[in-house]
PDB file of C-alpha atoms in Angstrom:
ATOM      1  CA  MET A   1     164.180  10.015 -56.279  1.00 39.00           C
ATOM      2  CA  PHE A   2     165.618   7.140 -58.861  1.00 36.00           C
ATOM      3  CA  THR A   3     168.484   9.093 -60.047  1.00 36.00           C
ATOM      4  CA  ARG A   4     169.495   9.396 -55.876  1.00 39.00           C
ATOM      5  CA  LEU A   5     168.452   5.569 -55.248  1.00 35.00           C
ATOM      6  CA  PHE A   6     171.354   4.469 -59.049  1.00 33.00           C
ATOM      7  CA  ILE A   7     173.797   7.435 -56.759  1.00 32.00           C
ATOM      8  CA  ILE A   8     173.495   5.200 -53.401  1.00 35.00           C
ATOM      9  CA  CYS A   9     173.462   2.085 -54.911  1.00 36.00           C
ATOM     10  CA  ILE A  10     176.592   2.422 -57.348  1.00 32.00           C
ATOM     11  CA  ILE A  11     178.090   4.824 -54.858  1.00 33.00           C
ATOM     12  CA  THR A  12     177.227   1.033 -52.319  1.00 34.00           C
ATOM     13  CA  LEU A  13     178.866  -0.898 -55.281  1.00 34.00           C
ATOM     14  CA  ALA A  14     182.010   0.892 -55.436  1.00 36.00           C
ATOM     15  CA  VAL A  15     182.373   1.001 -51.553  1.00 34.00           C
ATOM     16  CA  SER A  16     181.880  -2.125 -51.048  1.00 39.00           C
ATOM     17  CA  GLY A  17     183.291  -3.558 -54.208  1.00 39.00           C
ATOM     18  CA  CYS A  18     180.589  -5.859 -55.744  1.00 40.00           C
ATOM     19  CA  GLY A  19     180.948  -3.928 -59.039  1.00 41.00           C
ATOM     20  CA  GLY A  20     184.621  -3.907 -59.176  1.00 40.00           C
ATOM     21  CA  ASP A  21     187.588  -6.433 -61.074  1.00 42.00           C
ATOM     22  CA  LYS A  22     187.515  -9.873 -58.998  1.00 46.00           C
ATOM     23  CA  GLY A  23     190.620 -10.539 -59.484  1.00 48.00           C
ATOM     24  CA  ASN A  24     191.947  -8.471 -56.898  1.00 49.00           C
ATOM     25  CA  SER A  25     189.370  -9.534 -54.267  1.00 59.00           C
ATOM     26  CA  THR A  26     190.938  -9.332 -50.858  1.00 70.00           C
ATOM     27  CA  ALA A  27     188.318 -11.695 -48.796  1.00 71.00           C
ATOM     28  CA  PRO A  28     189.321 -13.000 -45.620  1.00 79.00           C
ATOM     29  CA  VAL A  29     190.049 -16.458 -45.827  1.00 84.00           C
ATOM     30  CA  LEU A  30     190.791 -18.345 -42.302  1.00 91.00           C
ATOM     31  CA  THR A  31     192.798 -21.001 -41.879  1.00 91.00           C
ATOM     32  CA  ASP A  32     190.842 -24.828 -42.273  1.00 93.00           C
ATOM     33  CA  ALA A  33     193.083 -24.744 -38.195  1.00 94.00           C
ATOM     34  CA  GLU A  34     190.601 -22.089 -37.425  1.00 95.00           C
ATOM     35  CA  SER A  35     187.253 -23.069 -39.101  1.00 96.00           C
ATOM     36  CA  LYS A  36     187.721 -26.849 -37.139  1.00 97.00           C
ATOM     37  CA  LEU A  37     188.487 -24.415 -34.389  1.00 96.00           C
ATOM     38  CA  LEU A  38     184.743 -22.583 -34.509  1.00 98.00           C
ATOM     39  CA  ILE A  39     183.297 -25.532 -35.759  1.00 97.00           C
ATOM     40  CA  GLN A  40     184.104 -27.483 -32.655  1.00 97.00           C
ATOM     41  CA  GLN A  41     183.961 -23.859 -30.397  1.00 97.00           C
ATOM     42  CA  GLU A  42     180.547 -23.543 -31.291  1.00 97.00           C
ATOM     43  CA  ILE A  43     179.018 -27.683 -30.322  1.00 97.00           C
ATOM     44  CA  SER A  44     181.282 -27.438 -27.161  1.00 96.00           C
ATOM     45  CA  HIS A  45     178.659 -24.134 -26.404  1.00 96.00           C
ATOM     46  CA  TRP A  46     175.477 -26.211 -26.595  1.00 96.00           C
ATOM     47  CA  GLU A  47     178.117 -29.383 -24.662  1.00 96.00           C
ATOM     48  CA  PHE A  48     178.666 -26.616 -22.049  1.00 96.00           C
ATOM     49  CA  ALA A  49     174.391 -25.674 -21.922  1.00 95.00           C
ATOM     50  CA  LYS A  50     173.357 -29.678 -21.731  1.00 96.00           C
ATOM     51  CA  LEU A  51     176.152 -30.871 -18.891  1.00 96.00           C
ATOM     52  CA  LYS A  52     175.541 -27.145 -16.947  1.00 96.00           C
ATOM     53  CA  ASN A  53     179.390 -26.781 -17.496  1.00 96.00           C
ATOM     54  CA  LEU A  54     177.806 -22.991 -17.625  1.00 95.00           C
ATOM     55  CA  GLY A  55     181.125 -21.420 -15.837  1.00 95.00           C
ATOM     56  CA  THR A  56     183.208 -22.820 -18.909  1.00 96.00           C
ATOM     57  CA  LEU A  57     179.426 -21.599 -22.146  1.00 96.00           C
ATOM     58  CA  ARG A  58     180.234 -17.603 -20.478  1.00 96.00           C
ATOM     59  CA  ASN A  59     184.150 -17.128 -20.631  1.00 96.00           C
ATOM     60  CA  GLN A  60     183.726 -18.251 -24.698  1.00 96.00           C
ATOM     61  CA  LEU A  61     180.928 -15.526 -24.531  1.00 97.00           C
ATOM     62  CA  HIS A  62     182.404 -11.738 -26.410  1.00 98.00           C
ATOM     63  CA  PRO A  63     181.440  -9.395 -23.079  1.00 97.00           C
ATOM     64  CA  ASP A  64     178.936  -7.571 -25.360  1.00 97.00           C
ATOM     65  CA  TYR A  65     176.937 -10.760 -26.179  1.00 98.00           C
ATOM     66  CA  ILE A  66     173.820 -10.548 -27.272  1.00 97.00           C
ATOM     67  CA  GLY A  67     171.914 -13.856 -28.012  1.00 96.00           C
ATOM     68  CA  TYR A  68     168.357 -14.005 -29.560  1.00 93.00           C
ATOM     69  CA  PHE A  69     166.435 -16.614 -28.788  1.00 85.00           C
ATOM     70  CA  GLY A  70     163.121 -16.343 -30.640  1.00 78.00           C
ATOM     71  CA  THR A  71     162.160 -13.408 -29.768  1.00 82.00           C
ATOM     72  CA  THR A  72     164.263 -13.096 -26.617  1.00 88.00           C
ATOM     73  CA  ALA A  73     167.493 -10.867 -26.645  1.00 95.00           C
ATOM     74  CA  LEU A  74     169.216 -12.187 -24.274  1.00 96.00           C
ATOM     75  CA  GLY A  75     173.026 -11.069 -22.847  1.00 97.00           C
ATOM     76  CA  PRO A  76     175.876 -12.901 -21.609  1.00 97.00           C
ATOM     77  CA  ASP A  77     174.502 -14.172 -18.272  1.00 96.00           C
ATOM     78  CA  ALA A  78     171.146 -14.512 -19.275  1.00 95.00           C
ATOM     79  CA  THR A  79     171.908 -16.392 -21.494  1.00 94.00           C
ATOM     80  CA  VAL A  80     174.072 -18.114 -19.477  1.00 95.00           C
ATOM     81  CA  ALA A  81     171.024 -18.440 -16.371  1.00 93.00           C
ATOM     82  CA  THR A  82     168.732 -19.197 -19.589  1.00 91.00           C
ATOM     83  CA  PHE A  83     170.118 -22.939 -19.683  1.00 92.00           C
ATOM     84  CA  LYS A  84     170.957 -23.558 -15.678  1.00 92.00           C
ATOM     85  CA  ASP A  85     166.861 -23.490 -15.670  1.00 90.00           C
ATOM     86  CA  THR A  86     166.854 -25.372 -19.148  1.00 93.00           C
ATOM     87  CA  ASP A  87     166.543 -29.833 -19.607  1.00 95.00           C
ATOM     88  CA  ILE A  88     168.556 -30.273 -23.606  1.00 96.00           C
ATOM     89  CA  ARG A  89     167.403 -34.368 -23.888  1.00 95.00           C
ATOM     90  CA  SER A  90     169.366 -33.634 -26.932  1.00 96.00           C
ATOM     91  CA  TYR A  91     171.108 -31.564 -30.288  1.00 96.00           C
ATOM     92  CA  ARG A  92     172.234 -32.064 -33.114  1.00 97.00           C
ATOM     93  CA  LEU A  93     173.696 -29.401 -35.340  1.00 97.00           C
ATOM     94  CA  SER A  94     174.208 -30.204 -39.513  1.00 97.00           C
ATOM     95  CA  ASN A  95     175.169 -28.781 -42.242  1.00 97.00           C
ATOM     96  CA  ILE A  96     177.108 -26.640 -40.414  1.00 98.00           C
ATOM     97  CA  LYS A  97     179.171 -24.163 -42.681  1.00 97.00           C
ATOM     98  CA  VAL A  98     181.818 -20.869 -41.925  1.00 97.00           C
ATOM     99  CA  LEU A  99     181.193 -17.206 -43.261  1.00 97.00           C
ATOM    100  CA  PRO A 100     184.288 -15.299 -43.230  1.00 96.00           C
ATOM    101  CA  LEU A 101     184.521 -12.078 -42.418  1.00 96.00           C
ATOM    102  CA  THR A 102     187.412 -10.401 -41.547  1.00 94.00           C
ATOM    103  CA  ASP A 103     190.515 -12.008 -40.696  1.00 90.00           C
ATOM    104  CA  ASN A 104     189.153 -11.622 -36.769  1.00 94.00           C
ATOM    105  CA  ALA A 105     185.510 -11.816 -37.217  1.00 97.00           C
ATOM    106  CA  ALA A 106     183.398 -14.975 -38.643  1.00 97.00           C
ATOM    107  CA  VAL A 107     179.806 -16.611 -38.617  1.00 98.00           C
ATOM    108  CA  VAL A 108     179.153 -20.352 -37.987  1.00 98.00           C
ATOM    109  CA  TYR A 109     175.904 -21.082 -39.385  1.00 98.00           C
ATOM    110  CA  TYR A 110     173.803 -24.646 -39.497  1.00 98.00           C
ATOM    111  CA  ILE A 111     170.420 -26.857 -38.418  1.00 97.00           C
ATOM    112  CA  LEU A 112     169.896 -27.759 -35.320  1.00 96.00           C
ATOM    113  CA  ASP A 113     168.098 -30.367 -34.396  1.00 96.00           C
ATOM    114  CA  ARG A 114     167.051 -30.170 -30.835  1.00 94.00           C
ATOM    115  CA  ASP A 115     164.588 -32.457 -27.475  1.00 95.00           C
ATOM    116  CA  ILE A 116     164.934 -29.273 -24.847  1.00 95.00           C
ATOM    117  CA  VAL A 117     162.833 -27.780 -22.033  1.00 95.00           C
ATOM    118  CA  ASP A 118     162.626 -24.743 -20.557  1.00 91.00           C
ATOM    119  CA  GLY A 119     162.338 -24.803 -16.295  1.00 89.00           C
ATOM    120  CA  SER A 120     157.782 -24.639 -16.712  1.00 92.00           C
ATOM    121  CA  GLY A 121     158.276 -27.519 -19.049  1.00 92.00           C
ATOM    122  CA  ASN A 122     157.764 -25.564 -22.164  1.00 92.00           C
ATOM    123  CA  PRO A 123     159.315 -27.084 -25.535  1.00 93.00           C
ATOM    124  CA  TRP A 124     162.038 -24.792 -27.329  1.00 90.00           C
ATOM    125  CA  ALA A 125     162.110 -24.804 -31.261  1.00 89.00           C
ATOM    126  CA  ALA A 126     162.827 -28.039 -32.378  1.00 93.00           C
ATOM    127  CA  LYS A 127     164.761 -27.199 -35.358  1.00 94.00           C
ATOM    128  CA  VAL A 128     165.949 -23.715 -36.170  1.00 95.00           C
ATOM    129  CA  ALA A 129     168.680 -22.515 -38.480  1.00 97.00           C
ATOM    130  CA  ALA A 130     171.123 -21.481 -35.782  1.00 97.00           C
ATOM    131  CA  SER A 131     174.051 -18.949 -37.153  1.00 98.00           C
ATOM    132  CA  GLU A 132     176.684 -17.431 -34.465  1.00 98.00           C
ATOM    133  CA  THR A 133     178.904 -14.929 -35.420  1.00 98.00           C
ATOM    134  CA  TYR A 134     182.654 -14.789 -33.638  1.00 98.00           C
ATOM    135  CA  VAL A 135     185.439 -12.230 -33.350  1.00 97.00           C
ATOM    136  CA  LYS A 136     188.689 -12.767 -32.374  1.00 96.00           C
ATOM    137  CA  VAL A 137     189.987 -10.977 -28.861  1.00 95.00           C
ATOM    138  CA  GLY A 138     193.884 -11.283 -29.205  1.00 94.00           C
ATOM    139  CA  LYS A 139     194.693 -15.575 -29.834  1.00 93.00           C
ATOM    140  CA  GLU A 140     190.562 -15.737 -28.570  1.00 95.00           C
ATOM    141  CA  TRP A 141     187.686 -16.645 -30.582  1.00 97.00           C
ATOM    142  CA  LYS A 142     185.144 -14.980 -28.677  1.00 98.00           C
ATOM    143  CA  ALA A 143     180.721 -15.631 -29.657  1.00 98.00           C
ATOM    144  CA  LYS A 144     179.660 -11.912 -29.763  1.00 98.00           C
ATOM    145  CA  TYR A 145     175.951 -12.531 -31.844  1.00 98.00           C
ATOM    146  CA  TYR A 146     173.801 -15.313 -32.059  1.00 98.00           C
ATOM    147  CA  GLN A 147     170.501 -16.329 -33.795  1.00 97.00           C
ATOM    148  CA  GLU A 148     167.798 -18.724 -34.580  1.00 94.00           C
ATOM    149  CA  THR A 149     164.781 -18.689 -36.871  1.00 93.00           C
ATOM    150  CA  MET A 150     162.841 -21.680 -36.254  1.00 92.00           C
ATOM    151  CA  LEU A 151     161.950 -24.100 -38.851  1.00 93.00           C
ATOM    152  CA  GLU A 152     158.682 -25.847 -40.178  1.00 76.00           C
ATOM    153  CA  GLU A 153     158.335 -29.002 -38.321  1.00 62.00           C
TER     154      GLU A 153
END
């Protein structure tokens, strides 16, 4: 059993390049302009939701988009519909970073402080660690996957 696990680990390292020469790394790189664009796009998603500019928000989501809000997974249309009935009183993104995955995919991650209530008056978690994965479709970046984890108050 141990031998099989060890061999699987070695193969995984070899395929991923983790055990090789770091000097020959071909890590994906985004330009500063692309990183800034992704950060601005992420901030704009929250602003569009707050201002109820939901058509524009929907256009920035990939057709296969999945958003995990707490324990609920929503597709693009359900995500937009959720924001129709919410009151976003305030929000603030901090410690925003961009992690390139490939030349056509990246993750924007950050801490989100927010004051949001749903249509029934129930508050959303006030502080979350959030991440959104973007993919480049043609010349446009589209949000493909959103996930948030509640942080202690």
